[in-house]
Short mmCIF file of N, CA and C in Angstrom, two decimals:
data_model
loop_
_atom_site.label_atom_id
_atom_site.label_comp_id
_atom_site.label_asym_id
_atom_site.label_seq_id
_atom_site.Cartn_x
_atom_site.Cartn_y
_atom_site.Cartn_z
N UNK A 3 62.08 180.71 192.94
CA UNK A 3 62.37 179.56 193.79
C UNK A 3 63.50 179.93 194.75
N UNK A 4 63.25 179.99 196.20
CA UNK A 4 64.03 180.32 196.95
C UNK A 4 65.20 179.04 197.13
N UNK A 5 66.68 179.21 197.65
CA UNK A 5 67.55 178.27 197.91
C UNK A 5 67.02 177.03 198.72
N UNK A 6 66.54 177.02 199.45
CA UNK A 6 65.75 175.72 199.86
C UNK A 6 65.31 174.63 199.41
N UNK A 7 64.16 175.73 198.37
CA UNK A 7 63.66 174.19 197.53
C UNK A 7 64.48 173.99 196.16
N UNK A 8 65.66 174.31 196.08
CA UNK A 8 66.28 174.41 194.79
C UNK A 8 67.33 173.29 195.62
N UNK A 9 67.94 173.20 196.54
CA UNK A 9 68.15 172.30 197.04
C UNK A 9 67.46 170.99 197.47
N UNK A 10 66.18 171.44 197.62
CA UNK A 10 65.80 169.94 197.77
C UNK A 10 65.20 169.35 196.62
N UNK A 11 64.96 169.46 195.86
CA UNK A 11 65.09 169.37 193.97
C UNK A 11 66.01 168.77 193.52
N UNK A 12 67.56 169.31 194.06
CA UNK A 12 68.53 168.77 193.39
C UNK A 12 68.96 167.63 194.64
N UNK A 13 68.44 167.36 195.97
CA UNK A 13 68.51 165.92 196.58
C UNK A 13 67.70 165.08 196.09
N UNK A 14 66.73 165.53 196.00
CA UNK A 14 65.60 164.30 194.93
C UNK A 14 66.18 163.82 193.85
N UNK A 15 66.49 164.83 192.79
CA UNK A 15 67.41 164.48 191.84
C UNK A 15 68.30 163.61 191.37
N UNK A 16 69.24 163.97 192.75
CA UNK A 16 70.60 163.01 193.10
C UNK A 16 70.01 162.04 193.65
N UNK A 17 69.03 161.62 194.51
CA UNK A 17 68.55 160.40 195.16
C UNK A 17 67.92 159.17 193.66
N UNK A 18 67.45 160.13 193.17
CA UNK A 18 67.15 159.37 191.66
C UNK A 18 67.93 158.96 190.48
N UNK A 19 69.33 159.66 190.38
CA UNK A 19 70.47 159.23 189.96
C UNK A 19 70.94 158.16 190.51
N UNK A 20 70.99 158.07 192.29
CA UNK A 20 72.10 156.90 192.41
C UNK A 20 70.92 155.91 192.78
N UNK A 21 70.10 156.00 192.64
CA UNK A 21 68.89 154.64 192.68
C UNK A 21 69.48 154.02 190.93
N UNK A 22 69.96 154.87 190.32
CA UNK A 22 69.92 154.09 188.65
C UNK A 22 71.66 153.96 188.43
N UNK A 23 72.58 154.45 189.35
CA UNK A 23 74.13 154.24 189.42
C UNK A 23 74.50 154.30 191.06
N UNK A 24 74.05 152.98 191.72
CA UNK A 24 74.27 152.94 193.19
C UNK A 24 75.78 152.89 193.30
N UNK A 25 76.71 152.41 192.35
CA UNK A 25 78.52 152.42 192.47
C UNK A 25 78.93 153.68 192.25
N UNK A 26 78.58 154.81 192.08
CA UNK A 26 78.86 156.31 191.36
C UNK A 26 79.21 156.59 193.08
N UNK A 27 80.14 156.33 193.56
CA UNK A 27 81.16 157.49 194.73
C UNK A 27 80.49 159.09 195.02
N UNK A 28 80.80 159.05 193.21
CA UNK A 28 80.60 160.72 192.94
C UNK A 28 78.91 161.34 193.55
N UNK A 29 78.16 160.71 193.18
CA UNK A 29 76.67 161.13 193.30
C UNK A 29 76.42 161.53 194.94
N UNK A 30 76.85 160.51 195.50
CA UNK A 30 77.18 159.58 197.17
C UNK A 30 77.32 161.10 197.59
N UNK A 31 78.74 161.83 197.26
CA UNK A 31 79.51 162.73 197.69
C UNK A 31 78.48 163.94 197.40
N UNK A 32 78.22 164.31 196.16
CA UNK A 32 77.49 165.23 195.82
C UNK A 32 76.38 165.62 196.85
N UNK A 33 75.63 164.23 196.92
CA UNK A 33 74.44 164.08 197.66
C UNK A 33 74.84 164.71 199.10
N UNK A 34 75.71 164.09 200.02
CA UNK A 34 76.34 164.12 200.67
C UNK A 34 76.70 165.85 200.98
N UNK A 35 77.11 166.40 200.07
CA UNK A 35 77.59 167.93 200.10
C UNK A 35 75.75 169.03 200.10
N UNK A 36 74.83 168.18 199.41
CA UNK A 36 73.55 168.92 199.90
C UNK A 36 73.34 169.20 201.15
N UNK A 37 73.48 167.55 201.83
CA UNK A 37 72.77 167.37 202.83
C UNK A 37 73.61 168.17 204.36
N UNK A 38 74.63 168.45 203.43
CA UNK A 38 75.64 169.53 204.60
C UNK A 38 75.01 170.83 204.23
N UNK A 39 74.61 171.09 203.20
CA UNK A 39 74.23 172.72 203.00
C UNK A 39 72.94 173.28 203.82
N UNK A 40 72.22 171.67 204.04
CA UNK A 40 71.33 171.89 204.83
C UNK A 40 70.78 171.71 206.17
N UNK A 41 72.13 171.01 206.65
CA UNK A 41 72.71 171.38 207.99
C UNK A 41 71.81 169.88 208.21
N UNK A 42 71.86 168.79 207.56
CA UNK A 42 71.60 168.24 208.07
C UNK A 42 71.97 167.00 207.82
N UNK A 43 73.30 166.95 208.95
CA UNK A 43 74.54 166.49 208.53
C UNK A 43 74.71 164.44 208.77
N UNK A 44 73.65 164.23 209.87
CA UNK A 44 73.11 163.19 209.88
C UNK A 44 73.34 162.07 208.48
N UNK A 45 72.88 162.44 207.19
CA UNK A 45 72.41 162.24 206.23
C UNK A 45 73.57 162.45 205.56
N UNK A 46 73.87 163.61 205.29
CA UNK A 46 75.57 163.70 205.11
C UNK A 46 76.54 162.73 205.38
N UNK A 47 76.54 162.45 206.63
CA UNK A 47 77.81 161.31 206.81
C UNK A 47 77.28 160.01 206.61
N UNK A 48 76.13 159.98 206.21
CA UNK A 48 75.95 158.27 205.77
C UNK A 48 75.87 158.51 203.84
N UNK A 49 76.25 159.60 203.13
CA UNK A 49 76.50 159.80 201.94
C UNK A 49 77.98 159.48 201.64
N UNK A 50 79.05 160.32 203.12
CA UNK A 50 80.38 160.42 202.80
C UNK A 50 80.63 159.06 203.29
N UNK A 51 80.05 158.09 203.77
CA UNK A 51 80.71 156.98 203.97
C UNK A 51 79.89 156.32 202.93
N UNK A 52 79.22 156.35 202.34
CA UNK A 52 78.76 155.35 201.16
C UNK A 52 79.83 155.72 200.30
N UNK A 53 80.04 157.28 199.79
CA UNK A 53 81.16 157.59 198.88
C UNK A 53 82.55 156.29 199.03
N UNK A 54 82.95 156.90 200.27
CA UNK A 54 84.09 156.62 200.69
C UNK A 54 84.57 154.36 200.72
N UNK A 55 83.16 154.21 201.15
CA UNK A 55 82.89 152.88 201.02
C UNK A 55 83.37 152.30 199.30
N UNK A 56 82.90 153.01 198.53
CA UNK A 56 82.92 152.72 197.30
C UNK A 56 84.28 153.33 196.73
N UNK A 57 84.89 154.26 196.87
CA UNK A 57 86.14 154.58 196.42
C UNK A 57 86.84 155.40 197.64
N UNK A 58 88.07 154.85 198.28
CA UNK A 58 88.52 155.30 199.27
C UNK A 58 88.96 156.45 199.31
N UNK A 59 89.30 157.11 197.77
CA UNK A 59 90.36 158.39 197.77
C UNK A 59 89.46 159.44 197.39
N UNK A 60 87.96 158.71 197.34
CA UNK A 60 86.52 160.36 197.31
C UNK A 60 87.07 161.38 198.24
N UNK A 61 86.77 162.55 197.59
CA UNK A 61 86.82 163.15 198.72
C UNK A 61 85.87 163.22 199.93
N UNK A 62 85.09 163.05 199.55
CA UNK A 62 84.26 162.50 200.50
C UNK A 62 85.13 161.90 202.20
N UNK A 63 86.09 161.67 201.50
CA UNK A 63 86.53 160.79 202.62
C UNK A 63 87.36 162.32 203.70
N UNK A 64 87.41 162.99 203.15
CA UNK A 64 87.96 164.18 203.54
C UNK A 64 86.78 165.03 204.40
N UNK A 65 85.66 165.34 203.31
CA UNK A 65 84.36 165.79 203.87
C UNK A 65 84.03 165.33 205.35
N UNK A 66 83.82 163.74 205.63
CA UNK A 66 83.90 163.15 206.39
C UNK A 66 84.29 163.38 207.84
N UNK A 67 86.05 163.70 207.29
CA UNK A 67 86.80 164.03 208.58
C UNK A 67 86.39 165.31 208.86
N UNK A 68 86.13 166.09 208.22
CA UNK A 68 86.01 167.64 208.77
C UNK A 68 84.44 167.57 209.48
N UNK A 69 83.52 166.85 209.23
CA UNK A 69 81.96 166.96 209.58
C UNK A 69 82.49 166.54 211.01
N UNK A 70 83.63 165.29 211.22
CA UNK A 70 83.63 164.33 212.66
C UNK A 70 84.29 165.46 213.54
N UNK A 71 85.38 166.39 213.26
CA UNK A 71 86.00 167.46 213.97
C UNK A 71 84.67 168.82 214.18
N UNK A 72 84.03 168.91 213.73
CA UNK A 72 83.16 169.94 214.13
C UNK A 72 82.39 169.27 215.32
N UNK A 73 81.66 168.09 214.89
CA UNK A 73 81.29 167.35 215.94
C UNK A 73 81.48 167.06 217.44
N UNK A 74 83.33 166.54 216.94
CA UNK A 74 83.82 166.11 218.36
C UNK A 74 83.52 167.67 218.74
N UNK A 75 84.02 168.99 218.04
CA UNK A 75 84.25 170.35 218.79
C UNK A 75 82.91 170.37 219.19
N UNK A 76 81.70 170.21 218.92
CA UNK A 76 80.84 171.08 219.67
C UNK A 76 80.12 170.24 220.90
N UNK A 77 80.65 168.61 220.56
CA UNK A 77 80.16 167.63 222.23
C UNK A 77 81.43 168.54 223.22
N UNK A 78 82.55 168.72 222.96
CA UNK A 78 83.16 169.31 224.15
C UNK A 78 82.57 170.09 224.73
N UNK A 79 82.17 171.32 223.74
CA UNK A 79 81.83 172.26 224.50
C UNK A 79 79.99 171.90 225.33
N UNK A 80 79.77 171.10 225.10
CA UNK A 80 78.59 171.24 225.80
C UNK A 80 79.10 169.89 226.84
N UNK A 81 80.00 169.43 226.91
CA UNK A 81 80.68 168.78 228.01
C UNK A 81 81.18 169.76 229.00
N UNK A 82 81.77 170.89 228.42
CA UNK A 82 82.88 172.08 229.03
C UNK A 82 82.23 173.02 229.14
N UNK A 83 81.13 173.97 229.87
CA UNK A 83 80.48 175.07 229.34
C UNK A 83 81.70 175.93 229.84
#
């Protein structure tokens, strides 16, 4: 099983955990940290703000800020060539 689908195994997974513990921060975040591995970060930041929604001091809430700074960095540059 290549890294791909071993990742998307363990988002299914986690999507089926917090369907049965929707208050778990932790899962939120976890989930959240897949959906960055797979660059698809969209999905990611609506994990780190569910985290973060639910317990403010997740790290998640950290995750968060660093996904929004890559962001703002790469609208500049395609503002700035």
């Amino acid at each position: 099983m290549d890294t791909v689908e071993k990742i998307t195994e363990e988002i299914k997974s986690l999507e089926e955990e917090i369907k049965a513990n929707p208050t778990d921060d932790t899962l939120h975040y976890r989930l959240g940290n897949l959906h960055r591995k797979t660059g698809n970060w969209k999905e990611a930041v609506k994990c780190y703000l569910a985290a973060t929604g639910l317990n403010p001091a997740s790290p998640a809430a950290e995750a968060y800020k660093s996904i929004m700074e890559i962001l703002e960095f790469y609208n500049r540059d395609l503002y700035n060539p």
